[in-house]
PDB file of C-alpha atoms and ligand atoms in Angstrom:
ATOM      1  CA  MET S 247       0.320  22.840  10.017  1.00 63.00           C
ATOM      2  CA  GLU S 248      -2.248  21.314  12.477  1.00 90.00           C
ATOM      3  CA  CYS S 249      -3.607  18.836   9.931  1.00 97.00           C
ATOM      4  CA  VAL S 250      -3.952  15.434  11.427  1.00 98.00           C
ATOM      5  CA  PHE S 251      -3.454  13.815   7.964  1.00 98.00           C
ATOM      6  CA  CYS S 252      -0.506  15.959   7.132  1.00 98.00           C
ATOM      7  CA  LYS S 253       1.079  14.668  10.387  1.00 98.00           C
ATOM      8  CA  ILE S 254       0.518  11.150   9.616  1.00 98.00           C
ATOM      9  CA  VAL S 255       2.174  11.944   6.025  1.00 98.00           C
ATOM     10  CA  ARG S 256       5.112  13.361   7.918  1.00 97.00           C
ATOM     11  CA  GLY S 257       5.230  10.549  10.402  1.00 96.00           C
ATOM     12  CA  GLU S 258       4.273  12.851  13.287  1.00 97.00           C
ATOM     13  CA  ILE S 259       1.493  10.598  14.332  1.00 96.00           C
ATOM     14  CA  PRO S 260       2.538   6.724  14.266  1.00 94.00           C
ATOM     15  CA  THR S 261       0.132   5.085  11.801  1.00 97.00           C
ATOM     16  CA  GLU S 262       0.728   1.761  10.114  1.00 97.00           C
ATOM     17  CA  LEU S 263       0.477   2.515   6.363  1.00 98.00           C
ATOM     18  CA  VAL S 264      -0.878  -0.094   4.204  1.00 98.00           C
ATOM     19  CA  PHE S 265       0.178   1.664   0.872  1.00 98.00           C
ATOM     20  CA  GLU S 266       2.592   4.589   0.452  1.00 98.00           C
ATOM     21  CA  ASN S 267       4.119   6.152  -2.570  1.00 97.00           C
ATOM     22  CA  GLU S 268       5.245   9.839  -3.183  1.00 97.00           C
ATOM     23  CA  ASN S 269       1.716  10.967  -4.265  1.00 98.00           C
ATOM     24  CA  LEU S 270      -0.565   9.077  -1.641  1.00 98.00           C
ATOM     25  CA  VAL S 271      -0.730   7.250   1.671  1.00 98.00           C
ATOM     26  CA  ALA S 272      -3.305   4.701   2.761  1.00 98.00           C
ATOM     27  CA  PHE S 273      -4.094   3.649   6.791  1.00 98.00           C
ATOM     28  CA  LYS S 274      -6.726   2.139   8.577  1.00 98.00           C
ATOM     29  CA  ASP S 275      -9.426   4.012  10.031  1.00 98.00           C
ATOM     30  CA  ILE S 276      -8.833   4.697  13.724  1.00 98.00           C
ATOM     31  CA  ASN S 277     -12.654   4.355  13.943  1.00 98.00           C
ATOM     32  CA  PRO S 278     -13.988   1.648  11.477  1.00 98.00           C
ATOM     33  CA  VAL S 279     -17.430   1.239  10.344  1.00 96.00           C
ATOM     34  CA  ALA S 280     -16.988  -1.815   8.768  1.00 97.00           C
ATOM     35  CA  PRO S 281     -14.404  -4.938   8.925  1.00 98.00           C
ATOM     36  CA  VAL S 282     -12.181  -3.083   6.159  1.00 98.00           C
ATOM     37  CA  HIS S 283     -11.888   0.846   6.458  1.00 98.00           C
ATOM     38  CA  ILE S 284      -9.227   2.112   4.975  1.00 98.00           C
ATOM     39  CA  LEU S 285      -8.339   6.084   3.919  1.00 98.00           C
ATOM     40  CA  ILE S 286      -6.635   7.037   0.926  1.00 98.00           C
ATOM     41  CA  VAL S 287      -5.048  10.191   1.355  1.00 98.00           C
ATOM     42  CA  PRO S 288      -2.895  12.555  -0.995  1.00 98.00           C
ATOM     43  CA  THR S 289       0.504  13.547   0.517  1.00 98.00           C
ATOM     44  CA  LYS S 290       0.098  16.976  -0.743  1.00 97.00           C
ATOM     45  CA  HIS S 291      -2.725  19.015   1.796  1.00 98.00           C
ATOM     46  CA  ILE S 292      -5.796  19.740  -0.707  1.00 98.00           C
ATOM     47  CA  GLU S 293      -8.206  20.609   1.675  1.00 98.00           C
ATOM     48  CA  SER S 294     -11.227  18.960  -0.152  1.00 98.00           C
ATOM     49  CA  ILE S 295     -12.829  18.156  -3.339  1.00 97.00           C
ATOM     50  CA  ASP S 296     -13.808  21.706  -3.798  1.00 97.00           C
ATOM     51  CA  ALA S 297     -10.202  22.649  -3.275  1.00 97.00           C
ATOM     52  CA  MET S 298      -9.048  20.642  -6.176  1.00 96.00           C
ATOM     53  CA  GLU S 299      -7.159  22.222  -9.059  1.00 96.00           C
ATOM     54  CA  THR S 300      -7.277  20.850 -12.786  1.00 95.00           C
ATOM     55  CA  TYR S 301      -3.530  19.891 -12.338  1.00 95.00           C
ATOM     56  CA  ASP S 302      -4.704  17.464  -9.234  1.00 94.00           C
ATOM     57  CA  GLN S 303      -6.946  15.378 -11.733  1.00 94.00           C
ATOM     58  CA  PRO S 304      -4.083  12.773 -12.598  1.00 95.00           C
ATOM     59  CA  LEU S 305      -4.054  12.133  -8.769  1.00 96.00           C
ATOM     60  CA  ILE S 306      -7.786  11.127  -8.620  1.00 96.00           C
ATOM     61  CA  GLY S 307      -7.081   8.170 -11.213  1.00 96.00           C
ATOM     62  CA  GLU S 308      -3.883   7.076  -9.075  1.00 98.00           C
ATOM     63  CA  ILE S 309      -6.302   7.326  -6.118  1.00 98.00           C
ATOM     64  CA  PHE S 310      -8.873   4.915  -7.740  1.00 98.00           C
ATOM     65  CA  GLN S 311      -5.985   2.672  -9.140  1.00 98.00           C
ATOM     66  CA  VAL S 312      -4.800   2.266  -5.705  1.00 98.00           C
ATOM     67  CA  MET S 313      -8.140   1.796  -4.111  1.00 98.00           C
ATOM     68  CA  GLN S 314      -8.739  -1.340  -6.693  1.00 98.00           C
ATOM     69  CA  LYS S 315      -5.448  -2.786  -5.464  1.00 98.00           C
ATOM     70  CA  LEU S 316      -6.324  -2.395  -1.891  1.00 98.00           C
ATOM     71  CA  ALA S 317      -9.639  -4.026  -2.373  1.00 98.00           C
ATOM     72  CA  ARG S 318      -8.022  -6.713  -3.923  1.00 98.00           C
ATOM     73  CA  GLN S 319      -5.397  -7.108  -1.235  1.00 98.00           C
ATOM     74  CA  TYR S 320      -8.148  -6.982   1.523  1.00 98.00           C
ATOM     75  CA  ARG S 321     -10.490  -9.653  -0.690  1.00 98.00           C
ATOM     76  CA  ILE S 322     -13.589  -7.336  -0.852  1.00 98.00           C
ATOM     77  CA  SER S 323     -13.406  -7.175  -4.489  1.00 98.00           C
ATOM     78  CA  ASP S 324     -15.840 -10.068  -4.747  1.00 98.00           C
ATOM     79  CA  SER S 325     -17.919  -9.201  -2.089  1.00 98.00           C
ATOM     80  CA  GLY S 326     -18.172  -5.605  -3.088  1.00 98.00           C
ATOM     81  CA  TYR S 327     -17.404  -2.294  -1.265  1.00 98.00           C
ATOM     82  CA  ARG S 328     -18.128   1.358  -1.235  1.00 98.00           C
ATOM     83  CA  ILE S 329     -16.198   4.378  -1.814  1.00 98.00           C
ATOM     84  CA  PHE S 330     -17.083   7.831  -0.173  1.00 97.00           C
ATOM     85  CA  VAL S 331     -15.748  11.410  -0.189  1.00 98.00           C
ATOM     86  CA  ASN S 332     -17.274  13.673   2.596  1.00 98.00           C
ATOM     87  CA  THR S 333     -17.116  17.100   1.625  1.00 98.00           C
ATOM     88  CA  GLY S 334     -17.723  20.391   3.925  1.00 97.00           C
ATOM     89  CA  ALA S 335     -20.271  20.783   6.652  1.00 97.00           C
ATOM     90  CA  ASP S 336     -23.407  19.132   5.038  1.00 96.00           C
ATOM     91  CA  GLY S 337     -21.126  16.272   3.701  1.00 97.00           C
ATOM     92  CA  GLY S 338     -19.778  15.559   7.017  1.00 96.00           C
ATOM     93  CA  GLN S 339     -16.227  16.355   6.494  1.00 98.00           C
ATOM     94  CA  GLU S 340     -14.511  15.966   9.645  1.00 98.00           C
ATOM     95  CA  VAL S 341     -10.813  16.147   8.859  1.00 98.00           C
ATOM     96  CA  PRO S 342     -10.294  18.922   6.119  1.00 98.00           C
ATOM     97  CA  HIS S 343      -7.815  17.310   3.973  1.00 98.00           C
ATOM     98  CA  LEU S 344      -8.893  15.203   1.081  1.00 98.00           C
ATOM     99  CA  HIS S 345      -9.282  11.929   1.673  1.00 98.00           C
ATOM    100  CA  PHE S 346     -11.439   8.676   0.145  1.00 98.00           C
ATOM    101  CA  HIS S 347     -12.945   5.916   2.427  1.00 98.00           C
ATOM    102  CA  LEU S 348     -12.712   2.197   1.031  1.00 98.00           C
ATOM    103  CA  ILE S 349     -15.257   0.348   3.265  1.00 98.00           C
ATOM    104  CA  GLY S 350     -16.208  -3.273   2.991  1.00 98.00           C
ATOM    105  CA  GLY S 351     -16.031  -6.981   4.557  1.00 98.00           C
ATOM    106  CA  LYS S 352     -19.941  -6.530   5.411  1.00 98.00           C
ATOM    107  CA  LYS S 353     -23.355  -5.809   3.646  1.00 97.00           C
ATOM    108  CA  LEU S 354     -23.483  -2.218   4.045  1.00 96.00           C
ATOM    109  CA  GLY S 355     -26.683  -0.211   4.621  1.00 93.00           C
ATOM    110  CA  LYS S 356     -27.662   3.037   2.619  1.00 90.00           C
ATOM    111  CA  CYS S 357     -27.151   6.263   4.687  1.00 78.00           C
ATOM    112  CA  TRP S 358     -29.133   8.491   3.066  1.00 75.00           C
TER     113      TRP S 358
HETATM  114  P1  5GP D 649     -14.382  12.361   7.273  1.00 84.40           P
HETATM  115  O1  5GP D 649     -15.680  12.616   8.227  1.00 84.40           O
HETATM  116  O2  5GP D 649     -13.750  13.786   7.558  1.00 84.40           O
HETATM  117  O3  5GP D 649     -14.636  11.965   5.896  1.00 84.40           O
HETATM  118  O4  5GP D 649     -13.198  11.208   7.776  1.00 84.40           O
HETATM  119  C1  5GP D 649     -12.375  11.317   8.769  1.00 84.40           C
HETATM  120  C2  5GP D 649     -12.108   9.985   9.220  1.00 84.40           C
HETATM  121  O5  5GP D 649     -10.661   9.963   9.561  1.00 84.40           O
HETATM  122  C3  5GP D 649     -12.889   9.492  10.207  1.00 84.40           C
HETATM  123  O6  5GP D 649     -13.477   8.418   9.745  1.00 84.40           O
HETATM  124  C4  5GP D 649     -12.000   9.142  11.519  1.00 84.40           C
HETATM  125  O7  5GP D 649     -12.146   8.032  12.316  1.00 84.40           O
HETATM  126  C5  5GP D 649     -10.608   9.237  10.965  1.00 84.40           C
HETATM  127  N1  5GP D 649      -9.408   9.847  11.587  1.00 84.40           N
HETATM  128  C6  5GP D 649      -9.395  10.994  12.153  1.00 84.40           C
HETATM  129  N2  5GP D 649      -8.142  11.224  12.810  1.00 84.40           N
HETATM  130  C7  5GP D 649      -7.447   9.889  12.578  1.00 84.40           C
HETATM  131  C8  5GP D 649      -6.086   9.611  13.168  1.00 84.40           C
HETATM  132  O8  5GP D 649      -5.396  10.061  13.693  1.00 84.40           O
HETATM  133  N3  5GP D 649      -5.799   8.312  12.513  1.00 84.40           N
HETATM  134  C9  5GP D 649      -6.527   7.681  11.838  1.00 84.40           C
HETATM  135  N4  5GP D 649      -6.259   6.386  11.281  1.00 84.40           N
HETATM  136  N5  5GP D 649      -8.016   7.719  11.415  1.00 84.40           N
HETATM  137  C10 5GP D 649      -8.388   8.984  11.726  1.00 84.40           C
HETATM  138 ZN1   ZN D 650      -3.166  18.181   5.650  1.00 84.40          ZN
END
């Protein structure tokens, strides 16, 4: 499959993982928009929020737990951070494999 995030999950694109378990991986965005910019990605290929099934719901809880842990680890819990998920064309989604952006480390402007 030509999905770039599936390739990262399979180790075909060398990428330093900042978190890894059987359900999720996390790594730094190649084009960061802030001092901390981490992507949290299910190991299973789910195209987007729109493609999620009921049985994927527990994964979302786990993703938020991991993002809280990473925010603490990268010391942005106190200063604050933003989590976002781009979905589809108007949402600006470029990689069609569900991923959560965790960004922080500077004062973030509103982008809408
Ligand atoms: P989207 O626009 O789909 O929400 O976000 C995709 C993100 O993935 C972008 O911020 C982009 O910089 C990042 N990205 C795309 N390809 C790679 C890659 O091969 N490695 C890493 N670390 N990030 C990537
Ligand atoms: Zn994929």
